[in-house]
PDB file of C-alpha atoms in Angstrom:
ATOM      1  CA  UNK Z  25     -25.359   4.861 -27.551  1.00  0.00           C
ATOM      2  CA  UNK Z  26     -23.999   2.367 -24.936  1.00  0.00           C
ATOM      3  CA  UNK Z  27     -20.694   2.941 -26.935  1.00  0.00           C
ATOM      4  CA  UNK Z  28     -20.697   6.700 -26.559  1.00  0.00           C
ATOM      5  CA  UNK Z  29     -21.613   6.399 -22.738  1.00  0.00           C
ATOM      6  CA  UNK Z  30     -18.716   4.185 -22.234  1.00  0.00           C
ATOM      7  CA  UNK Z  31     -16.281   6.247 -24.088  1.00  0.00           C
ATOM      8  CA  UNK Z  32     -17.153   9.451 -22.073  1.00  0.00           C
ATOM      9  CA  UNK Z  33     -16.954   7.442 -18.950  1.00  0.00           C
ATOM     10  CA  UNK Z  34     -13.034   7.018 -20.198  1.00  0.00           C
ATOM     11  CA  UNK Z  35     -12.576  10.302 -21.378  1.00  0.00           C
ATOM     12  CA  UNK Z  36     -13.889  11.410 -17.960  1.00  0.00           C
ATOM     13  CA  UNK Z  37     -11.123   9.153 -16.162  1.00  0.00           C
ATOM     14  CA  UNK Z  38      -8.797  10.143 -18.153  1.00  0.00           C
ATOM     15  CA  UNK Z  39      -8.836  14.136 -17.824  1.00  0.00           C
ATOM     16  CA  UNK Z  40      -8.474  13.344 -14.042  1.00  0.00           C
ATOM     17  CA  UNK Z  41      -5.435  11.197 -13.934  1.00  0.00           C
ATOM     18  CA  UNK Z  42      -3.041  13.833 -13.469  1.00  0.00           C
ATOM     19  CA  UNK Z  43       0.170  13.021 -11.430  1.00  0.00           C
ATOM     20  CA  UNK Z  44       2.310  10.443 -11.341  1.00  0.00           C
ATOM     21  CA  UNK Z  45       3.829   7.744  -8.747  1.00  0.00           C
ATOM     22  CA  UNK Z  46       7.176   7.207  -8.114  1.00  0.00           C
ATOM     23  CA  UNK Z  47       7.781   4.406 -11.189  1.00  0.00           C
ATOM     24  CA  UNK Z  48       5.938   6.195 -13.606  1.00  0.00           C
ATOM     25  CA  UNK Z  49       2.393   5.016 -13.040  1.00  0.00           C
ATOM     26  CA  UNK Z  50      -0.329   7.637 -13.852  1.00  0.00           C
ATOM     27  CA  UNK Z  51      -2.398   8.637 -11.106  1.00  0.00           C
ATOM     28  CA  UNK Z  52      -5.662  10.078 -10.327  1.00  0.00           C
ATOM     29  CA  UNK Z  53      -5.288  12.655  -7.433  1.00  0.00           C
ATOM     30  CA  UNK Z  54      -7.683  14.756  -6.278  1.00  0.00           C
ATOM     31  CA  UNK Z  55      -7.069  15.405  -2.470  1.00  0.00           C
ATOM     32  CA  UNK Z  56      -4.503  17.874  -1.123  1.00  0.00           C
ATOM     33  CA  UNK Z  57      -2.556  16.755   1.574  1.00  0.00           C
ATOM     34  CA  UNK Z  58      -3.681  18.694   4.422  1.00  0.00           C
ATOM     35  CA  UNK Z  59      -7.087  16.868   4.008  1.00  0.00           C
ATOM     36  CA  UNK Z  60      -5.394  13.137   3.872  1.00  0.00           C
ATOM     37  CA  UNK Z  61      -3.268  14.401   6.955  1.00  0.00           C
ATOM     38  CA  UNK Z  62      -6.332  15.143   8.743  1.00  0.00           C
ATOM     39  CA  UNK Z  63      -8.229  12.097   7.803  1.00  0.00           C
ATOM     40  CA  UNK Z  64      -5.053   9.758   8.665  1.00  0.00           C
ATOM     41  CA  UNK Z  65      -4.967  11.250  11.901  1.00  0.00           C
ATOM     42  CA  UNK Z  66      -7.994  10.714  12.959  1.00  0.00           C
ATOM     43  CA  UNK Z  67      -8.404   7.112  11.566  1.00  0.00           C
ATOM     44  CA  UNK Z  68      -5.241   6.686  14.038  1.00  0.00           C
ATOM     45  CA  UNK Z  69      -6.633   8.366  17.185  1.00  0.00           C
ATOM     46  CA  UNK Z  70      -9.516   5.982  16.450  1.00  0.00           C
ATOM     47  CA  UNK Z  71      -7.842   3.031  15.970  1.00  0.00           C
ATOM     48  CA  UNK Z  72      -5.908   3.986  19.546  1.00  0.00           C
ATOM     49  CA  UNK Z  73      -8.765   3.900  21.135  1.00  0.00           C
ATOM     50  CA  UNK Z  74     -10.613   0.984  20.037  1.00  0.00           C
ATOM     51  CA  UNK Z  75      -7.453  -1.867  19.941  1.00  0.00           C
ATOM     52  CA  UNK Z  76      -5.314  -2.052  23.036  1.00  0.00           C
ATOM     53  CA  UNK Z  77      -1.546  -0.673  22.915  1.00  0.00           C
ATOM     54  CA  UNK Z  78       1.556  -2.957  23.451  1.00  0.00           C
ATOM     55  CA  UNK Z  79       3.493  -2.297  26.837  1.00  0.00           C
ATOM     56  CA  UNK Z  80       6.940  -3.794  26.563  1.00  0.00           C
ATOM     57  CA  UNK Z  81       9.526  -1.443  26.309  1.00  0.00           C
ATOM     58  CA  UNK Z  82      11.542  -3.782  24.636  1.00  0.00           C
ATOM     59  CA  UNK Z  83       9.015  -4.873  21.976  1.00  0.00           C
ATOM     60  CA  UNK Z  84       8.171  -1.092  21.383  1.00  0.00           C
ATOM     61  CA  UNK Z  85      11.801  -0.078  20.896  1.00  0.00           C
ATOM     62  CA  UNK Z  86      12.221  -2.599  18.355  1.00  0.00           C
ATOM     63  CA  UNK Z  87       9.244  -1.967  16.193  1.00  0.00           C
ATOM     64  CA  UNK Z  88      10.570   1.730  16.199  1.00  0.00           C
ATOM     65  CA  UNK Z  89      13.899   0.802  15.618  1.00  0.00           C
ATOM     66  CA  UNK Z  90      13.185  -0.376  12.479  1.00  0.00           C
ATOM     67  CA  UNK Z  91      10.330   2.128  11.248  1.00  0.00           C
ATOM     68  CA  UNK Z  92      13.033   5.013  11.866  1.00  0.00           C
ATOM     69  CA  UNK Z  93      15.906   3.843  10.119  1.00  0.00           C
ATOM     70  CA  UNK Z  94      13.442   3.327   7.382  1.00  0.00           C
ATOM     71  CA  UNK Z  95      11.954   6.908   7.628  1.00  0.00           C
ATOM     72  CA  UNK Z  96      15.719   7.773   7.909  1.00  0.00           C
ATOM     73  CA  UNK Z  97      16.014   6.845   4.198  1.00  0.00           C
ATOM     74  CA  UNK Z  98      12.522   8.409   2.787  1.00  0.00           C
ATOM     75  CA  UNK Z  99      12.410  11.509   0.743  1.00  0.00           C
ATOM     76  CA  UNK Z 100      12.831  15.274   2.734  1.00  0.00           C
ATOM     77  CA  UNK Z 101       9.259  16.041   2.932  1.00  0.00           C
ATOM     78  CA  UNK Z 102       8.916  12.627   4.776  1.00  0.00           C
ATOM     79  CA  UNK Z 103      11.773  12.680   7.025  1.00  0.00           C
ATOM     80  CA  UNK Z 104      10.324  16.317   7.910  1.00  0.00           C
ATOM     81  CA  UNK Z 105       7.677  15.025   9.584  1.00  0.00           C
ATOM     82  CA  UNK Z 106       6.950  13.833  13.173  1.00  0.00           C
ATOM     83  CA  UNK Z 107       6.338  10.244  13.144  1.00  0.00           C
ATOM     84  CA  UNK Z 108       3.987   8.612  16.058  1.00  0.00           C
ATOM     85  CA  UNK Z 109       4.874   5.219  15.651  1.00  0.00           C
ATOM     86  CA  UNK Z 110       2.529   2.611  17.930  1.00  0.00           C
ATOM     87  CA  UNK Z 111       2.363  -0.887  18.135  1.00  0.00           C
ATOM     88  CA  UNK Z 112      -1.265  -2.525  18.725  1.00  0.00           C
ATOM     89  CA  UNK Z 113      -1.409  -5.550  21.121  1.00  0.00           C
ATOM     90  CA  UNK Z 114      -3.481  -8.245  18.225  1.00  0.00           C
ATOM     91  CA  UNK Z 115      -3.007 -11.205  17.172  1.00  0.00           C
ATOM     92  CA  UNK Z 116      -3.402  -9.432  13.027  1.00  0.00           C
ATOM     93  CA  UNK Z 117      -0.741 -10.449  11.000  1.00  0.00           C
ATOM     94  CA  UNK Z 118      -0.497  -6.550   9.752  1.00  0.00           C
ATOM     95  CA  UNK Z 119       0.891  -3.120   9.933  1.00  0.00           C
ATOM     96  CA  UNK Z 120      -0.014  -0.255   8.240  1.00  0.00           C
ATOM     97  CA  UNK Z 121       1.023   3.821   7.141  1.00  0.00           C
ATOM     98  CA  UNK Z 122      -1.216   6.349   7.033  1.00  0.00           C
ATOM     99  CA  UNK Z 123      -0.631   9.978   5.607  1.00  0.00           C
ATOM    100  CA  UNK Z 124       0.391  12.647   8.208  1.00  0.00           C
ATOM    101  CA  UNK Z 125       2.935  10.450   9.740  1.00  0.00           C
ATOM    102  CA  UNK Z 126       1.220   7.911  11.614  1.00  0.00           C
ATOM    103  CA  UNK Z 127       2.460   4.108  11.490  1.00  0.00           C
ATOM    104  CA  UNK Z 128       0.624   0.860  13.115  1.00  0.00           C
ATOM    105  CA  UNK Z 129       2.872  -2.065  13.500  1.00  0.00           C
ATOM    106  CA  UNK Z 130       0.668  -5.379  15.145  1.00  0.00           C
ATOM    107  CA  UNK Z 131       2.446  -7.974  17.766  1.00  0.00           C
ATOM    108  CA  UNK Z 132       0.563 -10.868  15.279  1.00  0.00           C
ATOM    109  CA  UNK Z 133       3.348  -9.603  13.015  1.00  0.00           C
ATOM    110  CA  UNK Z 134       6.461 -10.381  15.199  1.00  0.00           C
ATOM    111  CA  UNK Z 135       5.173 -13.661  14.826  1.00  0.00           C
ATOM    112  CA  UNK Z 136       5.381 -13.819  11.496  1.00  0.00           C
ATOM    113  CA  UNK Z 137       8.364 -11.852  10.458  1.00  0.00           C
ATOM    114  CA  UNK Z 138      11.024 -13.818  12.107  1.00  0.00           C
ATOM    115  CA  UNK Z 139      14.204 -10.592  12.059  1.00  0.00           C
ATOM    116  CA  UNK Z 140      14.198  -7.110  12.005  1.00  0.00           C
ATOM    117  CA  UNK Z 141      14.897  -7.801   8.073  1.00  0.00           C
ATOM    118  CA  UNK Z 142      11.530  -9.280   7.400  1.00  0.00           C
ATOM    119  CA  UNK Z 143       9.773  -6.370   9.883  1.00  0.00           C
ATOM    120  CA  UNK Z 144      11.618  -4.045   7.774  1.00  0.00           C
ATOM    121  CA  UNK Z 145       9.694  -5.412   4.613  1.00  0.00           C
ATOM    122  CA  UNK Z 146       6.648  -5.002   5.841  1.00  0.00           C
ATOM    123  CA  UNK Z 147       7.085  -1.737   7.659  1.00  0.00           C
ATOM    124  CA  UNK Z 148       8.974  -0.900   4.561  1.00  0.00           C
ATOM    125  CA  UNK Z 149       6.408  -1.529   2.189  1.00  0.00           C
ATOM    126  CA  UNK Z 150       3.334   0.236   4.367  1.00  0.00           C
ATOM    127  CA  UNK Z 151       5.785   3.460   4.203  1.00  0.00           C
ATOM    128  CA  UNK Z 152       5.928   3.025   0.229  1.00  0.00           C
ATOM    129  CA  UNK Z 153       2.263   3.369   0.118  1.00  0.00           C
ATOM    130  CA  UNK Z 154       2.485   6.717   1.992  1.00  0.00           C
ATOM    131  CA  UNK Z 155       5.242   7.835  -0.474  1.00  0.00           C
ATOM    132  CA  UNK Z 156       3.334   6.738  -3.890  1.00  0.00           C
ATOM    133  CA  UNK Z 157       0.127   8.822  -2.271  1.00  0.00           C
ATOM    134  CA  UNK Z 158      -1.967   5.548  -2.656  1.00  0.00           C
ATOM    135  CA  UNK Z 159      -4.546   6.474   0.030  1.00  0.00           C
ATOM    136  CA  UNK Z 160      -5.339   9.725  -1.917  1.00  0.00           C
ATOM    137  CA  UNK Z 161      -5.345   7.525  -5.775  1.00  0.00           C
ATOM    138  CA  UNK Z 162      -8.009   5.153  -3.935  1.00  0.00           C
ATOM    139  CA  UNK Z 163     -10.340   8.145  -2.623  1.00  0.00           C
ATOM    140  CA  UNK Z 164      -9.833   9.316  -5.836  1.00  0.00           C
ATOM    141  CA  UNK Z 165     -10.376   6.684  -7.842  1.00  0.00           C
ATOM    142  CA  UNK Z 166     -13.253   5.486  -5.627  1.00  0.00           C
ATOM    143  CA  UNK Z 167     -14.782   9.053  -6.083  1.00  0.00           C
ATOM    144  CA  UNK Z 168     -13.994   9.426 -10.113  1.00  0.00           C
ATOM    145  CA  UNK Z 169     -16.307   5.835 -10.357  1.00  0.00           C
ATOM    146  CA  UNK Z 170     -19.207   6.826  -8.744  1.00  0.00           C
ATOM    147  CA  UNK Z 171     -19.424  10.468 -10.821  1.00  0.00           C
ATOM    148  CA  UNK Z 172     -18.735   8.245 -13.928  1.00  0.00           C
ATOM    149  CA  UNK Z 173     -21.556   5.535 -12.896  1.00  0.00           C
ATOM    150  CA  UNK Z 174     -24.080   8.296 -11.863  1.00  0.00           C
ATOM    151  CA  UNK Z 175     -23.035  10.161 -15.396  1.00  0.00           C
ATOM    152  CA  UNK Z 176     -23.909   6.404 -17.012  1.00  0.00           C
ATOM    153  CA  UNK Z 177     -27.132   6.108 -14.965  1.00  0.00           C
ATOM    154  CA  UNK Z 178     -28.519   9.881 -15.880  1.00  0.00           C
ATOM    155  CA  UNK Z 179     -27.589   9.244 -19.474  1.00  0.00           C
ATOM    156  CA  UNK Z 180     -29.155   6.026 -20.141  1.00  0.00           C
ATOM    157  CA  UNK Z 181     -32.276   7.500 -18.017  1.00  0.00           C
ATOM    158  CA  UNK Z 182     -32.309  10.514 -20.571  1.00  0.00           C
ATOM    159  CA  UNK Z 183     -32.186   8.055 -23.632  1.00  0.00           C
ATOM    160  CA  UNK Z 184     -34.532   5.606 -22.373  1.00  0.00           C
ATOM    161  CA  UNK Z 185     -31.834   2.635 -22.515  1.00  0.00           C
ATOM    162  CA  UNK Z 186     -33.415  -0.647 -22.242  1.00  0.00           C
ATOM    163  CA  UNK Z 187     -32.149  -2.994 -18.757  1.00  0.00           C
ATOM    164  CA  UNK Z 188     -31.024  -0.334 -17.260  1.00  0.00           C
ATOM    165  CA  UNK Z 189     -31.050  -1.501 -13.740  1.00  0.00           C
ATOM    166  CA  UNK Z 190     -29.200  -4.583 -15.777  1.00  0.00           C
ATOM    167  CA  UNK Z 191     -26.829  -2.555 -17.616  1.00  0.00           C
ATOM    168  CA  UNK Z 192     -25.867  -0.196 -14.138  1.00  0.00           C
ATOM    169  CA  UNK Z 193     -25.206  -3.641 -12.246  1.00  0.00           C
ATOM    170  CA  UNK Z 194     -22.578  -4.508 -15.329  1.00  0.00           C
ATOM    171  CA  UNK Z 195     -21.230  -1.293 -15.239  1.00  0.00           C
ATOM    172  CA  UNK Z 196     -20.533  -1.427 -11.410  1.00  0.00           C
ATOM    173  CA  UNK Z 197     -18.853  -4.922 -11.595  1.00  0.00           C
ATOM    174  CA  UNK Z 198     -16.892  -3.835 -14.542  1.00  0.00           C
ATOM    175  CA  UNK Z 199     -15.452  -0.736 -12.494  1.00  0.00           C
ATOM    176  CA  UNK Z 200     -14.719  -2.487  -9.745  1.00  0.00           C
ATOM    177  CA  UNK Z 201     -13.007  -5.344 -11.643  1.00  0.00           C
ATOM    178  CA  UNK Z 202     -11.597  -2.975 -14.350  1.00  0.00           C
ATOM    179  CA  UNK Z 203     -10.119  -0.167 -12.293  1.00  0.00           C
ATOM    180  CA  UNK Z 204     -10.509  -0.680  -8.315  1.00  0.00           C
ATOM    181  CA  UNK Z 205      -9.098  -4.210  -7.876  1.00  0.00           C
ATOM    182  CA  UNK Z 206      -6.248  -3.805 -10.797  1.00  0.00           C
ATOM    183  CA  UNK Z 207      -5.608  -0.258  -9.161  1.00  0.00           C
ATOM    184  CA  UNK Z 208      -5.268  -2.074  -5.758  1.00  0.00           C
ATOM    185  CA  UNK Z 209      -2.762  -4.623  -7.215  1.00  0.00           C
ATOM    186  CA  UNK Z 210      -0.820  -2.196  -8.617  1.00  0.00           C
ATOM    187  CA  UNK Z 211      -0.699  -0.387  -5.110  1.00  0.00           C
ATOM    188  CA  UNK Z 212       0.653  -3.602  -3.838  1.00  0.00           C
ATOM    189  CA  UNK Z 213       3.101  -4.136  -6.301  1.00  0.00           C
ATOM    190  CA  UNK Z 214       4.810  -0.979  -6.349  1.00  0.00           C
ATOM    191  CA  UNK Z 215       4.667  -0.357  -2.695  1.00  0.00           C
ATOM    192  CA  UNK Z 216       6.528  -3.655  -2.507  1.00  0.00           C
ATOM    193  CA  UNK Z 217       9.351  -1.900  -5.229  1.00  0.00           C
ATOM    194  CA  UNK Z 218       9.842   1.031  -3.296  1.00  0.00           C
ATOM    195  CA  UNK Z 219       9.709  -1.299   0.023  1.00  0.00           C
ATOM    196  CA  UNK Z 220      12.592  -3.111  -1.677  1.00  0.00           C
ATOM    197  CA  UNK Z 221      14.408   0.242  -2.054  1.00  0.00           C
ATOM    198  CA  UNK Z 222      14.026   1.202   1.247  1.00  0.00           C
ATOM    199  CA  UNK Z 223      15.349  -2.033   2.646  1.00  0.00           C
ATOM    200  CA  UNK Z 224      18.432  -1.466   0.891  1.00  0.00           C
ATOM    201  CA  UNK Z 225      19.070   2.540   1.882  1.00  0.00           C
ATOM    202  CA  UNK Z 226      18.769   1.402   5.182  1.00  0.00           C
ATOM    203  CA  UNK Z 227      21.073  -1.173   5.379  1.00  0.00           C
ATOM    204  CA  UNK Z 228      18.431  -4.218   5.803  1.00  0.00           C
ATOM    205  CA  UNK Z 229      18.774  -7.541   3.852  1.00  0.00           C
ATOM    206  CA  UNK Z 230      16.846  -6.908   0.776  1.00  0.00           C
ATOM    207  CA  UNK Z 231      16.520 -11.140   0.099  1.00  0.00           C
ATOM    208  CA  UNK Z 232      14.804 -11.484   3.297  1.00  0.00           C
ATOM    209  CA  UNK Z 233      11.644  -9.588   2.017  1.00  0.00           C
ATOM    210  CA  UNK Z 234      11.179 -12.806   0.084  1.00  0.00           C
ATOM    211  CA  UNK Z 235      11.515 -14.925   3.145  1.00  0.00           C
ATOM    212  CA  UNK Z 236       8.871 -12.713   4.473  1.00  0.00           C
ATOM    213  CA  UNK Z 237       5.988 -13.353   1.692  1.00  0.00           C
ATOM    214  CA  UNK Z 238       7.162 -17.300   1.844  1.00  0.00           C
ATOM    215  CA  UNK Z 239       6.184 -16.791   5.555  1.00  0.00           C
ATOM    216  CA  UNK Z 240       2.817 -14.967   4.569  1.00  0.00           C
ATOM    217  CA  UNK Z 241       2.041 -17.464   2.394  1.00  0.00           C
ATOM    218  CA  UNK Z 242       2.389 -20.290   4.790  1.00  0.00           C
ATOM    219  CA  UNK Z 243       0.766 -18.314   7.460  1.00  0.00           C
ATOM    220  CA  UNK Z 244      -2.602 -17.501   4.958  1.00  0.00           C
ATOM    221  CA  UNK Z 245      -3.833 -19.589   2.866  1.00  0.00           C
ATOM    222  CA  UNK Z 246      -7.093 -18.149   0.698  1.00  0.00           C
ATOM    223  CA  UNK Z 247      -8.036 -19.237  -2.771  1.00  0.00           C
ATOM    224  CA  UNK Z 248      -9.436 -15.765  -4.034  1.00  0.00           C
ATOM    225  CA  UNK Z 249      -8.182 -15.418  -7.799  1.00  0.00           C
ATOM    226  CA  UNK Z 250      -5.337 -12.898  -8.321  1.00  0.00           C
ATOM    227  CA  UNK Z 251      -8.224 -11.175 -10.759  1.00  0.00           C
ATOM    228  CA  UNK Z 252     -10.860 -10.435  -7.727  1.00  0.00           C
ATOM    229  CA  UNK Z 253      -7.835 -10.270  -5.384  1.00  0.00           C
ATOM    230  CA  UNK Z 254      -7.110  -6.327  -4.101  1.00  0.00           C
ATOM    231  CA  UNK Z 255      -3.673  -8.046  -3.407  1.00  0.00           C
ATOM    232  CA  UNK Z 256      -1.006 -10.133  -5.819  1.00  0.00           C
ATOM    233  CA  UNK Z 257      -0.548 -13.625  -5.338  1.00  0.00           C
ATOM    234  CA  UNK Z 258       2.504 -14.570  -3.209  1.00  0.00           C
ATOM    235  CA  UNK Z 259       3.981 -15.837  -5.700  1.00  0.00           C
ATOM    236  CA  UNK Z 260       3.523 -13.303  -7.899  1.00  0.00           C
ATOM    237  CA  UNK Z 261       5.072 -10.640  -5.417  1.00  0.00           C
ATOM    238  CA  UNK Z 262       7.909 -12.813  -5.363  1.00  0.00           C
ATOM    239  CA  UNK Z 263       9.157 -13.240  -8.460  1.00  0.00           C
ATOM    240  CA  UNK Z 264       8.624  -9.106  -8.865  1.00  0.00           C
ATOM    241  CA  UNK Z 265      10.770  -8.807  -5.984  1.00  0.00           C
ATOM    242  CA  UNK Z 266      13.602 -11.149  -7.309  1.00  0.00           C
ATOM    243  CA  UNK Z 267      13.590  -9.634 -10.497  1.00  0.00           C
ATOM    244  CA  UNK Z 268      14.532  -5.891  -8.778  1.00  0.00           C
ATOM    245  CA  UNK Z 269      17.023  -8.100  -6.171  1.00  0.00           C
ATOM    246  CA  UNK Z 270      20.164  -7.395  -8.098  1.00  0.00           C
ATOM    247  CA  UNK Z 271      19.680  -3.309  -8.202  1.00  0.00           C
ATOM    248  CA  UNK Z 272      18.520  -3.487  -4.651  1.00  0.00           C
ATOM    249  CA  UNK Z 273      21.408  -5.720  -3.525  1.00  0.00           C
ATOM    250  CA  UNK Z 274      24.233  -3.590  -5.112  1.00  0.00           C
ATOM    251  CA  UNK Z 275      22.307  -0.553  -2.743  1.00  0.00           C
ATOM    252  CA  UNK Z 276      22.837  -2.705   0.317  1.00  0.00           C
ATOM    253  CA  UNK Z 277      25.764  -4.195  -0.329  1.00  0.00           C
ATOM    254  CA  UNK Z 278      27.370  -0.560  -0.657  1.00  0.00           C
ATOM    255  CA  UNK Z 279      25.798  -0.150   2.684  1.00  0.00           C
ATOM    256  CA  UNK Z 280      27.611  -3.035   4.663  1.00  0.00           C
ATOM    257  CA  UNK Z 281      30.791  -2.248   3.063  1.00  0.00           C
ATOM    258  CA  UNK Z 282      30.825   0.642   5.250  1.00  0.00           C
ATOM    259  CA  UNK Z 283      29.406  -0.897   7.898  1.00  0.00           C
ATOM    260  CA  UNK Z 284      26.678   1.383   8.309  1.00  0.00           C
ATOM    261  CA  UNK Z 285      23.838  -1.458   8.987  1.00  0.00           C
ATOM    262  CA  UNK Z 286      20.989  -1.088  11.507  1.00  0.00           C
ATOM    263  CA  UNK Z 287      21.448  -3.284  14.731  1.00  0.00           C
ATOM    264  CA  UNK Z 288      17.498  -3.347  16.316  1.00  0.00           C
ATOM    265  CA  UNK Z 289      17.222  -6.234  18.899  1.00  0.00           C
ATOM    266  CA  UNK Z 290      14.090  -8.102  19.932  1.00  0.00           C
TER     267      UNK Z 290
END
């Protein structure tokens, strides 16, 4: 019984995961865009009015600086957009994308990513998730789990399994360390791929997104295990990022040959 419960749970996940990201990852989609273009919009406005907005001109030109020649470089239905670009006054080491065309760059960043190379990574990278539709995979996701756990819970109710409340609990760890965290990871990863990409279109030093993470990792610390981690190990993003270096170095090396490389000042 516990077999057959499990196996529909699958079967249920797997009629769902219809689409696919930009390396060839299935997907589970299940929000149109208008919707996540409404909900990152007003996860923005919020965000704008709870952390306080950066002033300088100078620091502000530079952020956007490098987000545009990045968006410069994105797909047509991206570049089509209007872009509000904003950069919070925190001490977060963070930025972040959100569908609809909104991007949040922190000042604790500028700290941390020493050029407009290293910004570019991490701007880079936040765009990627937009592109791969990773905010609609993790509603998704999220929202395929709980109709598979309640589907679990009314079965073994209907059958009269023994521990359920036991079994449930099991269930819910397994999901999350099965499919949410892995799912995460592999957010992470591939963001950082198509990051890479973008680095390269736009005519930013692809080897400095490694400098970046070395600078991440010296600036974190954390001993969470990659396997409860919704993020890779440093060194793990590192030596995926080295091993696409060579395709991503030819890109921007075609670039600077004719001389066609951004030039955004601090």
């Amino acid at each position: 019984m516990l077999k057959k419960l499990l196996l529909g749970a699958t079967c249920t996940l797997l009629i769902v995961a219809c689409a696919q990201s930009p390396t060839g990852r299935r997907q589970i989609m299940l929000f149109n865009d208008t919707e996540l273009s409404k909900m990152g919009a007003q996860t923005f406005e919020s965000m704008k009015a709870e952390t306080p907005i950066a002033k300088d001109v100078k620091t502000n030109n530079y952020v956007k600086c490098v987000a545009n020649s990045l968006l410069a470089v994105t797909p047509d239905s991206m570049r089509a957009q209007s872009w509000e670009i904003v950069v919070f006054d925190s001490d977060q080491v963070n930025a972040f994308a959100l569908p609809g065309g909104k991007i949040g760059v922190y000042t604790g960043l500028l700290k941390v990513a020493e050029n407009q190379d290293q910004l570019a990574a991490v701007v880079g990278h936040e765009i990627g998730h937009v592109i791969a539709g990773h905010s609609n995979e993790r509603l998704s996701t999220n929202q395929a789990l709980q109709t598979v756990l309640s589907l679990g819970d009314a079965g073994m109710k209907a059958y009269g399994v023994q521990y359920q409340k036991e079994l449930m609990t099991a269930f819910g760890l397994g999901a999350q360390l099965g499919v949410a965290l892995p799912f995460s990871r592999a957010h992470e990863s591939e963001s950082d791929i198509i990051g890479l990409d973008l680095m390269a279109k736009a005519g930013f030093e692809p080897r400095q997104a490694v400098n970046l993470w070395q600078n991440m990792a010296a600036a974190g610390g954390g001993g969470t295990p990659e396997f409860m981690s919704t993020h890779p190990l440093p060194e793990t993003r590192i030596k995926d990022l080295r091993e696409k270096m060579p395709a991503a170095m030819k890109t921007y090396n075609e670039r600077k040959t004719a001389s066609a490389l951004p030039k955004c000042n601090r």
